[in-house]
Amino acid sequence: MSTWLIVLAMGIVTYLTRLSLIALFGRIEVPSLVQRSLRLVPAAVLSAIIFPELLRPGGTLDLSFANVRLLAGLLAVLVAWRTKRVSLTIGVGMVALWILLGLS
Amino acid sequence: MTSRSAFIEGVRAELPILVGVIPFGMIYGVLAVSAGLPVSVAQGMSVVVFAGSAQFVAAQLFRSATPAVVIVITTFIVNLRHLLYSASLAPYLKHLDWTWKALLAYLLTDEAYAVAIIHYHRTGIESADWPHRHLYFLGAGLALWLTWQASTASGILLGAQIPAGWALDFTLALTFIALVVPTLRDWPSVAASLSAGVVAVAAANLPYRLGLIAAAIIGIGVGLLTESRQSAVGRPEGKAP
C-alpha cells in the first residue's frame, strides 16, 4: 500500500509541473533566473546518476582498468557524442560491458 | 485543417519518436521488476507518473530502499523541466477550457512536447488550424501514451525471465548517457554536468540518497555561475567544442 502512495505522490508532483504554466498563463511571469536554472536541470540530475553508476559500481570508488562499467560507459559517451543516437549508444555500451565481463 | 486531420497529423509526427520509446519502455519494465516492485505497481507507475526518466530513477531508488520523501523530491527535481515545456506551450493552449488543459497537461512529455512545439512554431499563433491545434497535441500525446503503456508492460512481462548475469541494470546509466551527452553544447551545461557528477560520487555515502539531490542543486549552481562569468567577459553564447 505504501508503495502505491509513493507512486501517487510522484504522479501528483509530476502532474503539477506539467499543468503549472498551462494553467497559470498570463497570471505569473517565470523569473529569468528560474528559467536559466531549469535549462540546466537535465544535465545536472542525469549526470548525478551516471557518475556513481560508472565510478562506484561496487559501492566504492574504482578508477582502475578493472572497472568494466567505467570503460563501457566511456565508450558509450563517445558513441553518444559522435552519433547522438540513443539506441546505438545503449547497444554499444551493453555489448562492450558483456565482452569486458567475459574477459575479466 | 479539419479536426480529424489535425489529430492524425499529430499521431504521424510522433511515429518516428516511438521507435526509440519502445526499447526505453521495455528497459524500464525490466528494471522495475528486478528492483522488486510488484507488477501492478510497476505498470501503475507508467499510468500515474507517465515520465520515463523519473520512472527509471524511481526504480533504482526503490531497489535501494530509499525513504518515500526522497523518492518524491527526486521525482520532482527530475521532472522540473516540464515547467519549461508548460510555459512554452501555454500561449498556444490558452483558449481551451479547463478539461482540455487538464488532459493535455497529463500528456505533456518530452516526446509529445518536442513534436507539438515544432508544429506550433511553424504554424504560428494565429494560423488557419488554430481551432484544432490542441487535437494535434492530443494525437501526438495519445500515440506516445499507448506506446509507453504497451512497451513497459512487455518489459515487465519479460523482466522476470531475464537472468541477473545480463547486467541489464547498466542500461540505466547508458540511457542517461545517450540523453545527456548530446545536450552538452555550451560551457554552463558542461560545468553543471561535471560538477553534479563529481559531487554525486563524493556524496554517495550520505544517508537517504541525499547525495543525488545535493549534487543536482550544486550542479545547477555551478552552471549558473559559469553562465554569469561568461556574460561578464562578453561571451554570452560561448560554445563548447
Coordinates of C-alpha atoms in Angstrom, one line a residue:
Chain A
M1 CA 0.0 0.0 0.0
S2 CA 2.7 2.5 1.0
T3 CA 4.4 1.8 -2.4
W4 CA 1.2 2.9 -4.1
L5 CA 1.1 6.0 -2.0
I6 CA 4.7 6.9 -3.1
V7 CA 3.7 6.4 -6.7
L8 CA 0.6 8.5 -6.3
A9 CA 2.7 11.3 -4.8
M10 CA 5.2 11.0 -7.6
G11 CA 2.3 11.3 -10.0
I12 CA 0.9 14.4 -8.3
V13 CA 4.3 16.3 -8.3
T14 CA 4.9 15.4 -11.9
Y15 CA 1.4 16.4 -13.0
L16 CA 1.7 19.8 -11.2
T17 CA 5.0 20.6 -13.1
R18 CA 3.1 19.9 -16.3
L19 CA 0.0 21.8 -15.5
S20 CA 1.7 24.8 -13.9
L21 CA 2.2 27.3 -16.6
I22 CA -0.6 26.0 -18.9
A23 CA -3.0 26.8 -16.0
L24 CA -1.3 30.0 -14.8
F25 CA -0.6 31.5 -18.3
G26 CA -0.9 35.3 -18.2
R27 CA -1.1 35.4 -14.4
I28 CA 2.5 34.9 -13.5
E29 CA 5.8 35.5 -15.2
V30 CA 8.7 33.0 -14.8
P31 CA 11.7 34.9 -13.5
S32 CA 14.7 34.7 -15.8
L33 CA 16.9 33.1 -13.1
V34 CA 14.4 30.3 -12.7
Q35 CA 14.3 29.8 -16.5
R36 CA 18.0 29.6 -16.7
S37 CA 18.2 27.2 -13.8
L38 CA 15.5 24.9 -15.3
R39 CA 17.5 24.7 -18.5
L40 CA 20.4 23.1 -16.6
V41 CA 18.3 20.6 -14.6
P42 CA 18.5 17.6 -17.0
A43 CA 22.3 17.8 -17.4
A44 CA 22.8 18.1 -13.6
V45 CA 20.3 15.5 -12.4
L46 CA 21.2 12.8 -15.0
S47 CA 24.9 13.3 -14.5
A48 CA 24.4 12.9 -10.8
I49 CA 23.0 9.4 -11.5
I50 CA 25.5 8.5 -14.3
F51 CA 28.8 9.3 -12.4
P52 CA 28.3 7.0 -9.4
E53 CA 27.0 4.2 -11.7
L54 CA 30.3 4.3 -13.6
L55 CA 32.8 5.3 -10.8
R56 CA 31.3 3.4 -7.8
P57 CA 29.9 0.2 -9.3
G58 CA 30.6 -1.9 -6.3
G59 CA 29.8 0.8 -3.8
T60 CA 33.3 2.1 -3.5
L61 CA 35.3 4.5 -5.8
D62 CA 37.1 2.4 -8.5
L63 CA 39.2 4.3 -11.1
S64 CA 41.2 1.2 -12.3
F65 CA 41.1 -0.6 -15.6
A66 CA 39.3 -3.5 -13.8
N67 CA 36.2 -1.3 -13.6
V68 CA 34.4 -2.6 -16.7
R69 CA 31.4 -0.4 -16.2
L70 CA 33.6 2.7 -16.4
L71 CA 35.3 1.5 -19.6
A72 CA 32.0 0.6 -21.2
G73 CA 30.4 3.8 -20.1
L74 CA 33.3 5.9 -21.5
L75 CA 32.8 4.2 -24.8
A76 CA 29.1 4.9 -24.7
V77 CA 29.9 8.6 -24.0
L78 CA 32.0 8.6 -27.2
V79 CA 29.2 7.0 -29.2
A80 CA 26.6 9.4 -27.9
W81 CA 28.8 12.4 -28.6
R82 CA 29.6 11.4 -32.2
T83 CA 26.3 9.9 -33.3
K84 CA 23.6 11.4 -30.9
R85 CA 21.8 8.0 -31.3
V86 CA 20.1 6.7 -28.2
S87 CA 19.7 3.0 -29.3
L88 CA 23.2 2.8 -30.7
T89 CA 24.6 4.2 -27.5
I90 CA 22.8 1.7 -25.3
G91 CA 23.6 -1.2 -27.7
V92 CA 27.4 -0.5 -28.0
G93 CA 27.6 0.1 -24.2
M94 CA 25.9 -3.2 -23.3
V95 CA 27.9 -5.2 -25.8
A96 CA 31.1 -3.6 -24.5
L97 CA 30.1 -4.5 -21.0
W98 CA 29.4 -8.1 -21.8
I99 CA 32.7 -8.5 -23.7
L100 CA 34.6 -7.0 -20.8
L101 CA 32.8 -9.1 -18.2
G102 CA 33.6 -12.1 -20.3
L103 CA 37.3 -11.2 -20.4
S104 CA 37.7 -10.4 -16.8
Chain B
M1 CA -7.2 21.6 -41.4
T2 CA -10.1 19.6 -40.1
S3 CA -10.2 18.3 -36.5
R4 CA -9.7 14.8 -37.7
S5 CA -6.7 15.5 -39.9
A6 CA -5.1 17.6 -37.1
F7 CA -5.3 14.6 -34.8
I8 CA -3.9 12.2 -37.4
E9 CA -1.1 14.7 -38.3
G10 CA -0.1 14.7 -34.6
V11 CA 0.0 10.9 -34.5
R12 CA 2.0 10.8 -37.7
A13 CA 4.6 13.3 -36.4
E14 CA 5.0 11.2 -33.3
L15 CA 5.7 7.9 -35.1
P16 CA 9.5 8.2 -35.7
I17 CA 10.0 9.1 -32.0
L18 CA 8.0 6.0 -30.9
V19 CA 10.7 3.7 -32.4
G20 CA 13.1 5.0 -29.7
V21 CA 10.5 4.9 -27.0
I22 CA 9.7 1.2 -27.3
P23 CA 13.1 -0.1 -26.1
F24 CA 13.2 2.6 -23.4
G25 CA 9.8 1.5 -22.1
M26 CA 10.8 -2.2 -22.1
I27 CA 14.0 -1.5 -20.2
Y28 CA 12.0 0.4 -17.6
G29 CA 9.8 -2.6 -17.2
V30 CA 12.7 -5.0 -16.7
L31 CA 14.4 -2.6 -14.2
A32 CA 11.2 -2.1 -12.2
V33 CA 10.6 -5.8 -11.8
S34 CA 14.2 -6.5 -11.0
A35 CA 14.1 -3.7 -8.3
G36 CA 11.4 -5.8 -6.6
L37 CA 8.3 -3.7 -7.5
P38 CA 5.1 -5.7 -7.8
V39 CA 3.8 -6.0 -11.4
S40 CA 0.8 -3.8 -10.6
V41 CA 2.9 -1.0 -9.1
A42 CA 5.5 -1.2 -11.9
Q43 CA 2.7 -0.8 -14.6
G44 CA 0.7 1.6 -12.4
M45 CA 3.7 4.0 -12.3
S46 CA 3.6 4.2 -16.1
V47 CA -0.1 5.3 -15.9
V48 CA 0.1 7.6 -12.8
V49 CA 3.6 9.2 -13.3
F50 CA 4.0 8.7 -17.1
A51 CA 7.5 10.1 -17.2
G52 CA 10.3 7.8 -18.5
S53 CA 13.4 9.3 -16.8
A54 CA 11.7 9.7 -13.4
Q55 CA 10.4 6.2 -13.6
F56 CA 13.9 4.9 -14.3
V57 CA 15.3 6.8 -11.3
A58 CA 12.5 5.7 -9.1
A59 CA 13.0 2.1 -9.9
Q60 CA 16.6 2.4 -8.9
L61 CA 15.7 4.2 -5.7
F62 CA 13.1 1.6 -4.8
R63 CA 15.8 -1.0 -5.2
S64 CA 18.0 0.6 -2.6
A65 CA 15.1 1.1 -0.2
T66 CA 15.1 4.9 -0.3
P67 CA 12.7 6.8 2.0
A68 CA 9.5 7.9 0.4
V69 CA 10.2 11.6 0.8
V70 CA 13.5 11.4 -1.0
I71 CA 11.9 9.4 -3.9
V72 CA 9.1 12.1 -4.3
I73 CA 11.5 15.0 -4.1
T74 CA 13.9 13.4 -6.6
T75 CA 11.0 12.8 -8.9
F76 CA 10.0 16.4 -8.6
I77 CA 13.6 17.6 -9.5
V78 CA 13.9 15.2 -12.4
N79 CA 10.6 16.5 -13.7
L80 CA 11.2 20.2 -13.2
R81 CA 12.0 20.5 -16.9
H82 CA 8.2 20.2 -17.5
L83 CA 7.8 23.7 -16.1
L84 CA 9.7 24.9 -19.2
Y85 CA 7.5 22.9 -21.6
S86 CA 4.4 24.1 -19.8
A87 CA 5.5 27.7 -20.1
S88 CA 6.4 27.4 -23.8
L89 CA 3.1 25.6 -24.8
A90 CA 0.8 27.8 -22.7
P91 CA 0.3 30.6 -25.3
Y92 CA -0.9 28.0 -27.8
L93 CA -3.4 26.4 -25.4
K94 CA -4.7 29.5 -23.7
H95 CA -8.1 29.5 -25.5
L96 CA -9.0 26.0 -24.2
D97 CA -11.3 25.2 -21.4
W98 CA -10.2 23.5 -18.1
T99 CA -10.9 20.0 -19.2
W100 CA -8.7 20.3 -22.2
K101 CA -5.9 22.0 -20.3
A102 CA -6.1 19.3 -17.6
L103 CA -6.0 16.5 -20.1
L104 CA -3.2 17.9 -22.3
A105 CA -1.1 18.6 -19.2
Y106 CA -1.3 14.9 -18.3
L107 CA 0.0 14.1 -21.8
L108 CA 2.9 16.6 -21.7
T109 CA 6.1 14.6 -22.0
D110 CA 9.5 15.3 -23.6
E111 CA 8.4 13.4 -26.7
A112 CA 5.0 15.0 -27.2
Y113 CA 6.3 18.4 -26.4
A114 CA 9.1 18.2 -29.0
V115 CA 6.7 17.3 -31.8
A116 CA 4.0 19.8 -30.8
I117 CA 6.2 22.9 -30.3
I118 CA 7.9 22.4 -33.6
H119 CA 4.4 22.3 -35.3
Y120 CA 3.2 25.3 -33.3
H121 CA 6.3 27.4 -34.1
R122 CA 6.0 26.6 -37.8
T123 CA 2.3 27.4 -38.0
G124 CA 2.3 30.4 -35.7
I125 CA -0.1 31.6 -33.0
E126 CA -2.9 32.8 -35.5
S127 CA -2.7 30.1 -38.2
A128 CA -5.6 28.6 -40.0
D129 CA -5.7 25.4 -38.0
W130 CA -6.0 27.4 -34.8
P131 CA -9.3 25.9 -33.6
H132 CA -7.9 22.4 -33.9
R133 CA -4.3 22.7 -32.8
H134 CA -5.0 21.0 -29.5
L135 CA -6.0 17.9 -31.4
Y136 CA -2.6 17.8 -33.0
F137 CA -1.1 17.6 -29.5
L138 CA -3.8 15.1 -28.4
G139 CA -2.8 12.8 -31.3
A140 CA 0.9 13.0 -30.5
G141 CA 0.3 12.6 -26.8
L142 CA -2.1 9.6 -27.1
A143 CA 0.2 7.8 -29.6
L144 CA 3.0 8.1 -27.1
W145 CA 0.8 7.2 -24.1
L146 CA -0.3 3.9 -25.7
T147 CA 3.2 3.0 -26.9
W148 CA 4.6 3.7 -23.4
Q149 CA 2.0 1.5 -21.7
A150 CA 2.4 -1.3 -24.1
S151 CA 6.2 -1.3 -24.1
T152 CA 6.5 -1.0 -20.3
A153 CA 4.0 -3.9 -19.9
S154 CA 6.0 -6.1 -22.3
G155 CA 9.2 -5.2 -20.3
I156 CA 7.5 -6.2 -17.1
L157 CA 6.4 -9.5 -18.5
L158 CA 9.9 -10.2 -19.9
G159 CA 11.7 -8.9 -16.8
A160 CA 11.0 -11.8 -14.5
Q161 CA 12.7 -14.1 -17.1
I162 CA 15.9 -12.2 -17.6
P163 CA 18.9 -13.5 -15.5
A164 CA 20.8 -11.0 -13.3
G165 CA 24.0 -12.0 -15.1
W166 CA 23.0 -10.0 -18.1
A167 CA 23.7 -6.8 -16.0
L168 CA 20.7 -5.1 -17.6
D169 CA 20.7 -2.5 -14.8
F170 CA 23.6 -0.9 -16.6
T171 CA 21.1 0.3 -19.3
L172 CA 20.0 2.9 -16.8
A173 CA 23.4 4.7 -17.0
L174 CA 23.7 4.1 -20.7
T175 CA 20.3 5.5 -21.4
F176 CA 21.1 8.6 -19.4
I177 CA 24.4 9.0 -21.2
A178 CA 22.6 8.9 -24.5
L179 CA 20.2 11.6 -23.4
V180 CA 22.7 13.9 -21.7
V181 CA 25.8 13.9 -23.8
P182 CA 24.1 15.5 -26.9
T183 CA 22.7 18.3 -24.8
L184 CA 26.2 19.4 -23.5
R185 CA 26.6 22.0 -26.2
D186 CA 27.7 25.0 -24.1
W187 CA 30.0 25.6 -21.2
P188 CA 27.3 26.1 -18.5
S189 CA 25.8 22.7 -19.3
V190 CA 29.2 21.0 -19.3
A191 CA 30.0 22.7 -15.9
A192 CA 26.6 21.6 -14.5
S193 CA 27.1 18.1 -15.6
L194 CA 30.7 17.6 -14.4
S195 CA 30.2 19.3 -11.0
A196 CA 26.9 17.4 -10.3
G197 CA 28.7 14.2 -11.2
V198 CA 31.7 14.8 -9.0
V199 CA 29.5 15.8 -6.0
A200 CA 27.3 12.8 -6.5
V201 CA 30.3 10.5 -6.3
A202 CA 31.8 12.3 -3.3
A203 CA 28.4 12.4 -1.5
A204 CA 27.3 8.9 -2.4
N205 CA 27.6 7.8 1.3
L206 CA 25.2 10.5 2.5
P207 CA 22.1 8.9 4.1
Y208 CA 18.8 8.6 2.3
R209 CA 20.4 9.1 -1.1
L210 CA 20.5 12.8 -0.3
G211 CA 23.7 13.0 -2.4
L212 CA 21.6 12.9 -5.6
I213 CA 19.6 16.0 -4.6
A214 CA 22.7 17.8 -3.2
A215 CA 24.6 17.1 -6.5
A216 CA 21.7 18.3 -8.7
I217 CA 21.4 21.6 -6.7
I218 CA 25.2 22.2 -6.7
G219 CA 25.5 21.3 -10.4
I220 CA 22.8 23.8 -11.3
G221 CA 24.5 26.5 -9.2
V222 CA 27.9 25.9 -10.8
G223 CA 26.2 26.0 -14.2
L224 CA 24.6 29.4 -13.4
L225 CA 28.0 30.8 -12.1
T226 CA 29.7 29.7 -15.3
E227 CA 27.0 31.4 -17.3
S228 CA 27.3 34.7 -15.5
R229 CA 31.1 34.6 -15.8
Q230 CA 30.7 34.1 -19.5
S231 CA 28.4 37.1 -19.9
A232 CA 30.8 39.1 -17.7
V233 CA 33.6 38.7 -20.2
G234 CA 31.2 39.3 -23.1
R235 CA 30.7 35.8 -24.5
P236 CA 27.1 35.1 -23.8
E237 CA 26.9 32.4 -26.4
G238 CA 30.2 30.6 -25.6
K239 CA 30.2 27.1 -27.2
A240 CA 31.9 24.0 -26.1
P241 CA 33.9 22.2 -28.7

